[in-house]
Coordinates of C-alpha atoms in Angstrom, one line a residue:
Chain W
M1 CA 0.0 0.0 0.0
N2 CA 1.2 3.5 -0.9
A3 CA 2.1 5.9 1.9
P4 CA -0.8 8.3 2.6
K5 CA 0.9 11.3 1.1
Q6 CA 1.8 9.5 -2.1
L7 CA -1.7 8.1 -2.3
A8 CA -3.2 11.5 -2.0
E9 CA -1.0 12.8 -4.8
A10 CA -2.0 9.8 -7.0
V11 CA -5.7 10.6 -6.3
R12 CA -5.1 14.3 -7.1
E13 CA -3.7 13.1 -10.5
S14 CA -6.7 10.9 -11.1
L15 CA -9.0 13.8 -10.5
R16 CA -7.5 15.5 -13.5
S17 CA -9.6 13.2 -15.6
V18 CA -12.7 15.0 -14.4
I19 CA -13.4 18.3 -16.2
D20 CA -15.5 21.3 -15.3
P21 CA -17.8 21.2 -18.3
E22 CA -18.3 25.0 -18.5
I23 CA -14.7 26.0 -18.2
G24 CA -13.5 23.0 -20.1
L25 CA -10.5 22.3 -17.8
N26 CA -9.9 19.6 -15.2
I27 CA -11.2 20.2 -11.7
V28 CA -7.7 20.3 -10.2
D29 CA -6.5 23.1 -12.4
V30 CA -9.7 25.0 -12.0
G31 CA -9.1 24.9 -8.3
L32 CA -12.2 23.0 -7.3
V33 CA -10.3 20.4 -5.3
Y34 CA -9.5 21.9 -1.9
D35 CA -8.0 19.0 -0.2
V36 CA -7.2 15.3 -0.7
D37 CA -6.7 13.3 2.5
A38 CA -5.6 9.6 2.7
D39 CA -5.2 7.5 5.7
G40 CA -3.0 4.4 6.2
S41 CA -5.8 2.0 5.3
G42 CA -6.4 3.5 1.8
V43 CA -9.5 5.5 2.7
V44 CA -9.4 8.8 0.8
T45 CA -11.5 11.9 1.5
V46 CA -11.7 14.6 -1.2
T47 CA -12.9 18.1 -0.2
M48 CA -14.1 20.0 -3.2
T49 CA -16.3 22.8 -4.3
T50 CA -18.1 24.0 -7.5
T51 CA -17.7 27.3 -9.3
T52 CA -21.3 28.2 -8.6
Q53 CA -23.4 27.2 -5.6
G54 CA -26.6 25.5 -6.8
C55 CA -25.1 24.6 -10.2
P56 CA -27.1 21.7 -11.8
A57 CA -23.7 20.0 -12.5
T58 CA -22.8 19.8 -8.8
G59 CA -24.1 16.2 -8.3
Y60 CA -22.2 15.0 -11.4
L61 CA -19.0 16.7 -10.5
R62 CA -19.1 15.1 -7.0
Q63 CA -20.0 11.7 -8.4
G64 CA -17.3 12.0 -11.1
A65 CA -14.6 12.9 -8.5
E66 CA -15.7 10.0 -6.4
E67 CA -15.4 7.6 -9.3
A68 CA -12.0 8.9 -10.3
A69 CA -10.7 8.8 -6.8
A70 CA -12.0 5.2 -6.2
R71 CA -10.3 4.0 -9.4
T72 CA -6.9 5.1 -8.2
A73 CA -4.6 2.2 -7.4
G74 CA -4.3 1.7 -3.7
V75 CA -7.6 3.3 -2.8
A76 CA -9.8 1.1 -0.7
A77 CA -12.7 3.6 -0.4
A78 CA -13.3 7.2 -1.5
K79 CA -15.5 9.9 -0.1
V80 CA -16.1 13.3 -1.5
N81 CA -17.3 16.2 0.7
L82 CA -18.7 19.4 -0.9
T83 CA -18.0 22.7 0.7
Y84 CA -18.6 26.4 -0.2
D85 CA -16.3 27.7 2.5
P86 CA -14.3 29.4 1.2
P87 CA -16.3 30.0 -2.0
W88 CA -14.5 29.3 -5.2
G89 CA -13.0 32.2 -7.1
P90 CA -10.9 32.4 -10.3
E91 CA -7.8 33.2 -8.2
L92 CA -7.8 29.5 -7.1
M93 CA -7.0 28.4 -10.6
S94 CA -3.6 27.0 -11.5
E95 CA -1.2 29.0 -13.5
T96 CA -1.9 26.7 -16.5
A97 CA -5.6 27.3 -16.3
R98 CA -5.1 31.1 -15.9
E99 CA -2.9 31.2 -19.0
I100 CA -5.4 29.2 -21.0
L101 CA -8.2 31.6 -20.0
G102 CA -6.1 34.6 -20.7
F103 CA -5.7 36.2 -17.3
G104 CA -2.3 34.7 -16.2
Chain E
M1 CA -26.5 19.1 0.4
P2 CA -29.6 20.0 -1.6
G3 CA -29.2 21.6 -5.0
A4 CA -30.7 22.3 -8.4
S5 CA -31.1 19.6 -11.0
V6 CA -32.0 19.5 -14.7
A7 CA -35.6 20.7 -15.2
R8 CA -37.4 18.0 -17.2
W9 CA -39.7 20.3 -19.2
S10 CA -37.6 23.3 -20.0
M11 CA -36.9 22.1 -23.6
S12 CA -40.6 21.8 -24.2
Y13 CA -41.0 25.5 -23.1
F14 CA -38.1 26.6 -25.3
A15 CA -39.3 24.7 -28.4
A16 CA -42.9 26.0 -28.1
A17 CA -41.6 29.5 -27.4
L18 CA -39.3 29.5 -30.5
A19 CA -42.2 28.3 -32.7
C20 CA -44.3 31.3 -31.5
L21 CA -41.4 33.7 -32.2
L22 CA -41.1 32.4 -35.7
A23 CA -44.9 32.6 -36.2
G24 CA -45.0 36.1 -34.9
L25 CA -42.1 37.2 -37.2
A26 CA -43.8 35.5 -40.1
L27 CA -47.0 37.4 -39.5
M28 CA -45.1 40.7 -39.2
A29 CA -43.3 39.9 -42.5
A30 CA -46.7 39.2 -44.1
G31 CA -47.9 42.6 -43.1
F32 CA -50.3 41.3 -40.4
G33 CA -51.1 43.9 -37.7
Y34 CA -49.1 47.1 -37.0
P35 CA -47.9 49.2 -38.9
S36 CA -50.2 48.0 -41.7
Q37 CA -53.1 48.3 -39.2
P38 CA -53.6 50.5 -36.1
A39 CA -51.6 49.7 -32.9
Q40 CA -54.7 48.4 -31.1
A41 CA -56.3 46.5 -34.0
P42 CA -57.2 42.9 -33.2
D43 CA -54.6 41.6 -35.7
T44 CA -51.9 43.7 -34.0
L45 CA -53.0 42.2 -30.6
V46 CA -52.5 38.7 -32.2
V47 CA -48.9 39.5 -33.1
V48 CA -48.2 41.3 -29.8
H49 CA -49.5 38.4 -27.6
L50 CA -47.9 35.7 -29.8
V51 CA -44.6 37.4 -29.1
A52 CA -45.1 38.6 -25.5
L53 CA -46.9 35.4 -24.2
G54 CA -46.0 32.7 -26.7
W55 CA -42.3 33.6 -27.1
L56 CA -41.0 35.8 -24.3
S57 CA -43.2 34.6 -21.4
A58 CA -42.9 30.9 -22.3
L59 CA -39.1 31.3 -22.7
M60 CA -38.9 33.0 -19.3
L61 CA -41.1 30.4 -17.6
G62 CA -38.9 27.6 -19.0
A63 CA -35.7 29.4 -18.0
L64 CA -37.0 30.2 -14.5
T65 CA -38.0 26.6 -14.0
Q66 CA -34.3 25.8 -14.5
F67 CA -32.6 28.8 -12.9
V68 CA -34.7 29.7 -9.9
P69 CA -33.4 26.5 -8.2
V70 CA -29.8 27.6 -9.1
L71 CA -30.4 31.0 -7.7
V72 CA -31.4 29.6 -4.3
S73 CA -29.4 26.3 -4.4
Q74 CA -32.6 24.4 -3.8
K75 CA -34.7 21.9 -5.7
L76 CA -37.8 23.1 -7.6
Y77 CA -40.7 23.0 -5.2
S78 CA -42.9 20.8 -7.6
D79 CA -41.6 18.9 -10.6
R80 CA -45.2 18.1 -11.5
A81 CA -46.3 21.8 -11.9
P82 CA -44.3 22.8 -15.1
P83 CA -46.1 20.6 -17.6
I84 CA -49.5 21.8 -16.2
V85 CA -48.3 25.4 -16.4
L86 CA -47.2 24.7 -20.0
A87 CA -50.5 23.2 -21.0
C88 CA -52.5 26.1 -19.4
H89 CA -50.2 28.7 -21.0
F90 CA -50.5 27.5 -24.6
L91 CA -54.2 26.4 -24.4
G92 CA -54.9 29.9 -22.9
L93 CA -52.8 31.5 -25.6
A94 CA -54.7 29.6 -28.3
G95 CA -58.0 30.8 -26.9
L96 CA -56.8 34.4 -26.6
L97 CA -55.4 34.5 -30.1
G98 CA -58.5 32.9 -31.5
G99 CA -60.6 35.5 -29.7
F100 CA -58.5 38.3 -31.1
V101 CA -58.8 36.9 -34.7
G102 CA -62.6 36.6 -34.2
L103 CA -62.8 40.1 -32.8
G104 CA -61.6 41.6 -36.0
R105 CA -64.0 39.5 -38.0
S106 CA -67.1 39.8 -35.7
W107 CA -67.2 36.1 -34.9
R108 CA -69.4 35.3 -31.9
S109 CA -66.9 32.8 -30.6
S110 CA -64.7 35.7 -29.4
V111 CA -67.2 36.4 -26.6
F112 CA -66.2 33.2 -24.9
L113 CA -62.7 32.6 -26.4
L114 CA -61.2 35.8 -25.0
P115 CA -62.1 35.4 -21.3
A116 CA -61.6 31.7 -21.4
G117 CA -58.1 32.2 -22.9
G118 CA -57.4 34.9 -20.4
L119 CA -58.5 32.8 -17.4
L120 CA -56.5 29.8 -18.6
L121 CA -53.4 31.9 -19.0
S122 CA -53.9 33.4 -15.5
L123 CA -54.3 29.9 -14.1
G124 CA -51.0 28.9 -15.6
F125 CA -49.2 32.0 -14.4
A126 CA -50.7 31.7 -10.9
L127 CA -49.4 28.1 -10.7
A128 CA -46.0 29.1 -11.9
I129 CA -45.8 31.9 -9.3
L130 CA -46.8 29.5 -6.6
N131 CA -44.2 26.9 -7.7
L132 CA -41.3 29.4 -8.2
G133 CA -42.3 31.5 -5.2
A134 CA -42.3 28.4 -3.0
T135 CA -38.9 27.4 -4.4
L136 CA -37.5 30.9 -3.6
A137 CA -39.0 30.8 -0.1
R138 CA -37.0 27.7 0.7
N139 CA -33.8 29.7 1.0
R140 CA -34.6 33.0 2.8
P141 CA -33.2 35.6 3.2
L142 CA -32.9 35.9 -0.5
A143 CA -29.8 37.4 -2.2
A144 CA -30.6 40.5 -4.3
P145 CA -30.7 38.8 -7.7
A146 CA -33.2 36.3 -6.4
R147 CA -35.3 39.1 -4.9
I148 CA -35.3 40.9 -8.3
V149 CA -36.7 37.7 -9.8
A150 CA -39.3 37.7 -7.0
A151 CA -40.2 41.3 -7.9
G152 CA -40.6 40.2 -11.6
L153 CA -42.9 37.4 -10.5
A154 CA -44.9 39.8 -8.4
S155 CA -45.5 41.9 -11.5
L156 CA -47.4 39.0 -13.1
P157 CA -50.7 39.4 -11.2
I158 CA -50.9 43.0 -12.4
V159 CA -50.4 41.8 -16.0
F160 CA -52.8 38.9 -16.0
G161 CA -55.3 40.6 -13.7
L162 CA -55.7 43.6 -16.1
G163 CA -55.5 41.1 -19.0
V164 CA -58.5 39.2 -17.8
V165 CA -60.4 42.4 -17.3
F166 CA -59.5 43.5 -20.9
T167 CA -60.7 40.1 -22.3
L168 CA -64.0 40.6 -20.5
A169 CA -64.3 44.1 -21.9
L170 CA -63.3 43.1 -25.4
G171 CA -65.6 40.1 -25.3
G172 CA -68.5 42.4 -24.6
W173 CA -69.0 41.4 -21.0
A174 CA -68.4 45.0 -19.8
P175 CA -69.8 47.0 -22.7
G176 CA -70.1 50.7 -23.1
A177 CA -68.0 53.7 -22.1
G178 CA -66.6 52.0 -19.0
A179 CA -64.8 49.3 -21.0
A180 CA -63.5 51.8 -23.5
R181 CA -62.1 54.1 -20.7
L182 CA -60.6 51.1 -19.0
L183 CA -58.8 50.0 -22.2
A184 CA -57.5 53.5 -22.8
D185 CA -56.4 54.2 -19.2
D186 CA -54.8 50.9 -18.2
L187 CA -53.4 49.4 -21.3
S188 CA -50.1 51.2 -20.7
I189 CA -49.9 49.8 -17.2
H190 CA -50.6 46.2 -18.6
A191 CA -47.8 46.7 -21.1
A192 CA -45.4 48.3 -18.6
A193 CA -46.0 45.6 -15.9
G194 CA -45.5 42.9 -18.6
L195 CA -42.5 44.1 -20.5
G196 CA -40.9 46.2 -17.7
G197 CA -41.9 44.2 -14.6
W198 CA -42.4 40.6 -15.4
L199 CA -40.0 40.1 -18.3
T200 CA -37.3 42.7 -17.7
L201 CA -36.9 42.3 -13.9
T202 CA -36.7 38.6 -14.1
A203 CA -34.2 38.9 -17.0
F204 CA -32.2 41.2 -14.7
G205 CA -32.2 38.7 -11.8
V206 CA -31.3 35.7 -14.0
S207 CA -28.7 37.5 -16.1
Y208 CA -26.8 38.8 -13.1
R209 CA -26.0 35.2 -12.1
L210 CA -25.6 33.7 -15.6
L211 CA -23.3 36.5 -17.0
A212 CA -21.1 36.2 -13.9
M213 CA -21.0 32.4 -14.3
F214 CA -20.3 32.4 -18.0
M215 CA -17.7 35.2 -17.9
L216 CA -16.0 34.1 -14.6
A217 CA -16.8 37.5 -13.2
P218 CA -17.5 38.4 -9.5
D219 CA -21.0 37.7 -8.4
A220 CA -23.3 40.7 -8.2
G221 CA -25.3 41.2 -5.1
G222 CA -23.8 44.3 -3.5
R223 CA -25.4 47.7 -2.8
L224 CA -25.9 48.4 -6.5
T225 CA -27.9 45.2 -7.0
E226 CA -29.9 46.1 -3.9
A227 CA -30.6 49.5 -5.4
V228 CA -31.9 47.8 -8.6
F229 CA -34.2 45.7 -6.5
W230 CA -35.6 48.6 -4.5
L231 CA -36.1 50.8 -7.5
G232 CA -37.7 48.0 -9.5
A233 CA -40.0 47.2 -6.6
G234 CA -40.7 50.9 -6.3
A235 CA -41.7 51.2 -10.0
L236 CA -43.9 48.2 -9.6
I237 CA -45.7 49.7 -6.5
M238 CA -46.2 53.0 -8.4
L239 CA -47.7 51.0 -11.3
L240 CA -50.1 49.3 -8.8
Q241 CA -51.0 52.7 -7.4
A242 CA -52.0 53.8 -10.9
V243 CA -54.4 50.9 -11.6
P244 CA -57.6 51.7 -9.6
G245 CA -60.1 54.2 -10.8
A246 CA -58.4 57.2 -9.3
S247 CA -58.9 60.6 -10.9
P248 CA -56.5 61.6 -13.8
R249 CA -54.7 64.1 -11.6
L250 CA -54.0 61.4 -8.9
I251 CA -52.8 58.8 -11.4
L252 CA -50.3 61.1 -13.1
A253 CA -47.7 61.2 -10.3
P254 CA -47.5 57.4 -9.8
R255 CA -47.0 56.8 -13.5
V256 CA -44.2 59.5 -13.7
L257 CA -42.6 58.0 -10.6
A258 CA -42.8 54.5 -12.1
V259 CA -40.9 55.7 -15.2
V260 CA -38.3 57.5 -13.0
F261 CA -37.8 54.5 -10.7
G262 CA -37.7 52.1 -13.6
S263 CA -35.2 54.2 -15.6
A264 CA -33.0 54.5 -12.6
A265 CA -33.1 50.7 -12.0
V266 CA -32.1 50.1 -15.7
A267 CA -29.3 52.6 -15.5
I268 CA -27.8 51.0 -12.3
Y269 CA -28.3 47.5 -13.7
L270 CA -26.4 48.5 -17.0
W271 CA -23.6 50.1 -15.0
E272 CA -23.2 47.0 -12.8
V273 CA -23.4 44.6 -15.7
A274 CA -20.8 46.7 -17.6
G275 CA -18.6 46.1 -14.5
L276 CA -19.1 42.4 -14.8
F277 CA -17.8 42.6 -18.4
R278 CA -14.8 44.7 -17.3
Q279 CA -13.9 42.5 -14.3
R280 CA -14.4 39.1 -16.1
K281 CA -11.5 36.6 -15.9
R282 CA -12.6 34.9 -19.1
R283 CA -11.0 37.3 -21.5
K284 CA -12.2 35.7 -24.7
L285 CA -16.0 36.1 -24.6
E286 CA -18.2 33.3 -25.8
L287 CA -20.9 34.1 -28.4
N288 CA -23.7 34.2 -25.9
S289 CA -21.9 36.8 -23.8
K290 CA -21.1 38.9 -26.9
M291 CA -24.7 38.8 -28.1
S292 CA -26.0 39.5 -24.6
A293 CA -23.9 42.7 -24.7
V294 CA -25.7 43.7 -27.9
A295 CA -29.0 43.1 -26.2
L296 CA -27.9 45.3 -23.3
A297 CA -27.1 48.0 -25.7
W298 CA -30.7 47.8 -27.0
L299 CA -31.9 48.1 -23.4
A300 CA -29.8 51.2 -23.0
V301 CA -31.4 52.7 -26.1
A302 CA -34.9 52.0 -24.9
A303 CA -34.2 53.2 -21.4
I304 CA -32.8 56.6 -22.7
A305 CA -35.5 57.0 -25.3
L306 CA -38.5 56.1 -23.1
P307 CA -38.3 59.0 -20.6
A308 CA -37.4 61.4 -23.4
S309 CA -40.4 60.3 -25.4
L310 CA -42.7 60.6 -22.5
A311 CA -41.3 64.0 -21.5
A312 CA -41.9 65.2 -25.1
E313 CA -45.3 63.5 -25.2
A314 CA -44.1 62.0 -28.5
P315 CA -47.0 60.8 -30.6
S316 CA -47.1 57.5 -32.6
P317 CA -44.9 55.9 -34.0
A318 CA -42.3 56.7 -31.2
P319 CA -43.9 54.6 -28.4
E320 CA -44.5 51.7 -30.8
T321 CA -40.9 51.8 -32.0
L322 CA -39.7 51.8 -28.3
L323 CA -41.8 48.8 -27.6
F324 CA -40.4 47.1 -30.7
I325 CA -36.8 47.8 -29.5
A326 CA -37.6 46.5 -26.0
A327 CA -39.3 43.3 -27.2
F328 CA -37.0 42.4 -30.1
G329 CA -33.7 44.2 -29.4
W330 CA -33.5 43.8 -25.6
L331 CA -35.6 40.8 -24.6
T332 CA -35.5 38.7 -27.7
G333 CA -31.8 39.5 -28.2
L334 CA -31.0 38.4 -24.7
G335 CA -33.4 35.4 -25.0
L336 CA -31.8 34.0 -28.2
A337 CA -28.3 34.5 -26.8
M338 CA -29.1 32.8 -23.5
L339 CA -31.1 30.0 -25.3
Y340 CA -28.0 29.2 -27.4
K341 CA -25.9 28.7 -24.2
I342 CA -28.6 27.2 -21.9
V343 CA -29.6 24.4 -24.4
A344 CA -25.9 23.5 -24.8
F345 CA -25.3 23.4 -21.1
L346 CA -28.5 21.4 -20.3
T347 CA -27.8 19.0 -23.2
W348 CA -24.3 18.4 -21.9
L349 CA -25.6 17.6 -18.4
E350 CA -28.1 15.1 -19.8
C351 CA -25.6 13.4 -22.1
Y352 CA -22.3 13.6 -20.2
G353 CA -22.9 14.4 -16.6
H354 CA -23.1 10.8 -15.5
W355 CA -20.0 9.9 -17.5
L356 CA -17.8 12.3 -15.6
G357 CA -14.8 10.5 -14.1
K358 CA -15.7 7.3 -16.1
R359 CA -14.7 8.3 -19.6
R360 CA -13.5 11.3 -21.7
T361 CA -16.2 13.9 -22.0
P362 CA -16.4 17.0 -24.3
R363 CA -16.7 20.5 -23.0
V364 CA -20.0 22.4 -23.2
Q365 CA -18.4 24.6 -25.8
D366 CA -17.7 21.5 -27.9
L367 CA -21.5 21.2 -28.5
V368 CA -21.7 24.5 -30.3
R369 CA -20.3 25.9 -33.5
E370 CA -20.1 29.6 -32.9
E371 CA -18.7 30.4 -36.3
R372 CA -21.9 29.0 -37.9
A373 CA -24.3 30.9 -35.5
L374 CA -22.5 34.3 -35.4
P375 CA -23.6 35.6 -38.8
W376 CA -27.2 34.8 -38.0
F377 CA -27.0 36.7 -34.7
V378 CA -25.5 39.7 -36.5
L379 CA -28.2 39.5 -39.2
Y380 CA -30.8 39.4 -36.5
H381 CA -29.6 42.6 -34.7
V382 CA -29.0 44.5 -38.0
A383 CA -32.6 43.6 -39.0
V384 CA -33.9 44.9 -35.6
L385 CA -32.1 48.2 -36.3
C386 CA -33.6 48.4 -39.8
G387 CA -37.0 47.5 -38.4
A388 CA -36.9 50.2 -35.7
A389 CA -35.8 52.7 -38.3
A390 CA -38.6 51.6 -40.7
L391 CA -41.2 52.0 -37.9
M392 CA -40.0 55.5 -37.0
L393 CA -40.1 56.5 -40.6
Q394 CA -43.4 54.7 -41.0
W395 CA -42.1 52.8 -44.0
G396 CA -44.3 49.7 -44.0
V397 CA -42.6 47.8 -46.8
A398 CA -39.1 48.2 -45.3
F399 CA -40.5 47.0 -41.9
R400 CA -41.8 43.9 -43.6
F401 CA -38.4 43.2 -45.2
A402 CA -36.7 43.8 -41.8
S403 CA -39.2 41.4 -40.2
L404 CA -38.4 38.8 -42.9
A405 CA -34.7 39.1 -42.2
M406 CA -35.4 38.7 -38.5
L407 CA -37.4 35.6 -39.3
C408 CA -34.6 34.1 -41.3
A409 CA -32.1 34.9 -38.6
A410 CA -34.2 33.5 -35.8
A411 CA -35.0 30.4 -37.8
A412 CA -31.3 29.8 -38.5
I413 CA -30.5 30.3 -34.8
G414 CA -33.3 27.9 -34.0
L415 CA -31.7 25.3 -36.3
E416 CA -28.3 25.8 -34.6
V417 CA -30.0 25.2 -31.3
L418 CA -31.5 22.0 -32.8
R419 CA -28.1 20.9 -33.9
I420 CA -26.8 21.4 -30.4
R421 CA -29.6 19.2 -29.1
R422 CA -28.8 16.5 -31.7
L423 CA -25.0 16.7 -30.7
A424 CA -24.2 17.4 -34.4
A425 CA -21.0 19.2 -33.5
V426 CA -19.6 16.5 -31.2
P427 CA -16.8 14.3 -32.7
A428 CA -17.9 10.7 -33.1
E429 CA -15.4 9.4 -30.5
L430 CA -17.0 11.6 -27.9
A431 CA -20.7 10.7 -28.7
P432 CA -22.6 9.3 -25.7
P433 CA -23.4 5.6 -26.0
E434 CA -27.1 6.4 -25.4
G435 CA -27.2 8.7 -28.4
P436 CA -28.6 12.3 -28.4
P437 CA -31.3 13.1 -25.8
P438 CA -35.0 13.5 -26.6
L439 CA -35.7 16.8 -28.3
L440 CA -38.5 18.1 -26.1
F441 CA -37.8 17.0 -22.6
S442 CA -35.0 15.7 -20.3
R443 CA -34.8 12.0 -19.6
L444 CA -33.0 12.8 -16.3
R445 CA -34.5 12.3 -12.9
P446 CA -33.7 14.9 -10.3
T447 CA -30.4 14.2 -8.5
N448 CA -29.1 14.9 -5.1
A449 CA -26.0 17.1 -5.2

């Protein structure tokens, strides 16, 4: 079994397969993933948000993140928590995402 | 955590609305109603209500069914109400239009069709107010954009209340001088509460959120948005004051105040939305945002010209031209721009939402072909400009050609929307295994976020 830190990093990489459909970039670069926590038994907890509270895509993004996290090698169980504290803002995007959207 | 889901019937609303827009434009191109006939002629009323109720109101009802839950992050109060509202709305509209057609041709059926149509429409609107109002009430206190939508909904009883009274008067149930005076006095309130209150205030509330979302701009909701709400509500209260049978001297001040409050609300809204465009993080605007900006420019024209026209007591055709600009430049312009985006977004959710994290999915933007749609949007707005000029110059033939161009443009935009729904632009390798969704409704069940 991977060490918790390595496992969390692997899950973060898996989450890049899930896109925010409106922005068109993966949820990690968009800054929707606030935290990935893994314990020693392979249980992973992802804390994430959406760009807009109440967005109809919320359920799908959460479910997609859960699927992607659970698929990662070494993950025994994956749980996704949604939070709006702090609320998402474009400043949370990665440098890559900012450059693509033209406000780097 | 509760949240919004895909509204099952929004596509039915949008399709029926688009059909009414095309029918209305076809009638205008054929010379049916104003300016070939007087502004209050029965045939003109057919076109006006086909556009105001069939197109604009149905579009707004369908959009609110989807976006009121987004505004308050709650589920729609009732998923069973929207198809009932839709049926009441279009059956009522059919009765009303049949009544207007018969009125111009002295058919006896108008006596019953007009009030029956008016009552059915009112029933549909009342049910929509209850459903949307109960959804809004689930997340009090409301943010300013949601309160602006609530103010728009609160305008509706003025519109349909007066509308029912008019149908009774026109149907001959309230004959004589009283009916004629009522029509002369309160028609402007009916139109102002409809276009200015119901349609424009709700468009303000929804567009604050949608424009911020689509352009990655900061959410509105500060003191300026609060001011728009209070001024809009003030204008509405003034309109309400002007309704009962007060003396002409007493009803003058509320009408003037309604215009002052309404114009101030529009000015602040435009200033704030211009700020959203300036502060946006998405530097390259999508087509829907660009075309929304053109619609906002039409709103500015109408908002500047309306007080000037009233102050100068401008005679026909100035008021009719302003109404044309408000209905086709501002509201239809914004409606077509948003429809283009909303259909793509909802279609994506239906086809790809459940595939997130399981397989590669396209972006929402991959469902549209902006380069195909852009010329038609440009043609539409140029045609609106020509139509407004033709109305001002009272050049009937030019107005019909402009209407024909608007019809062609709107039909082409409608075809682009149909292509989005059929996933025509999506590469084969990204096509969903289930195929395209049904055209007129969503096959999704509400989901928990």
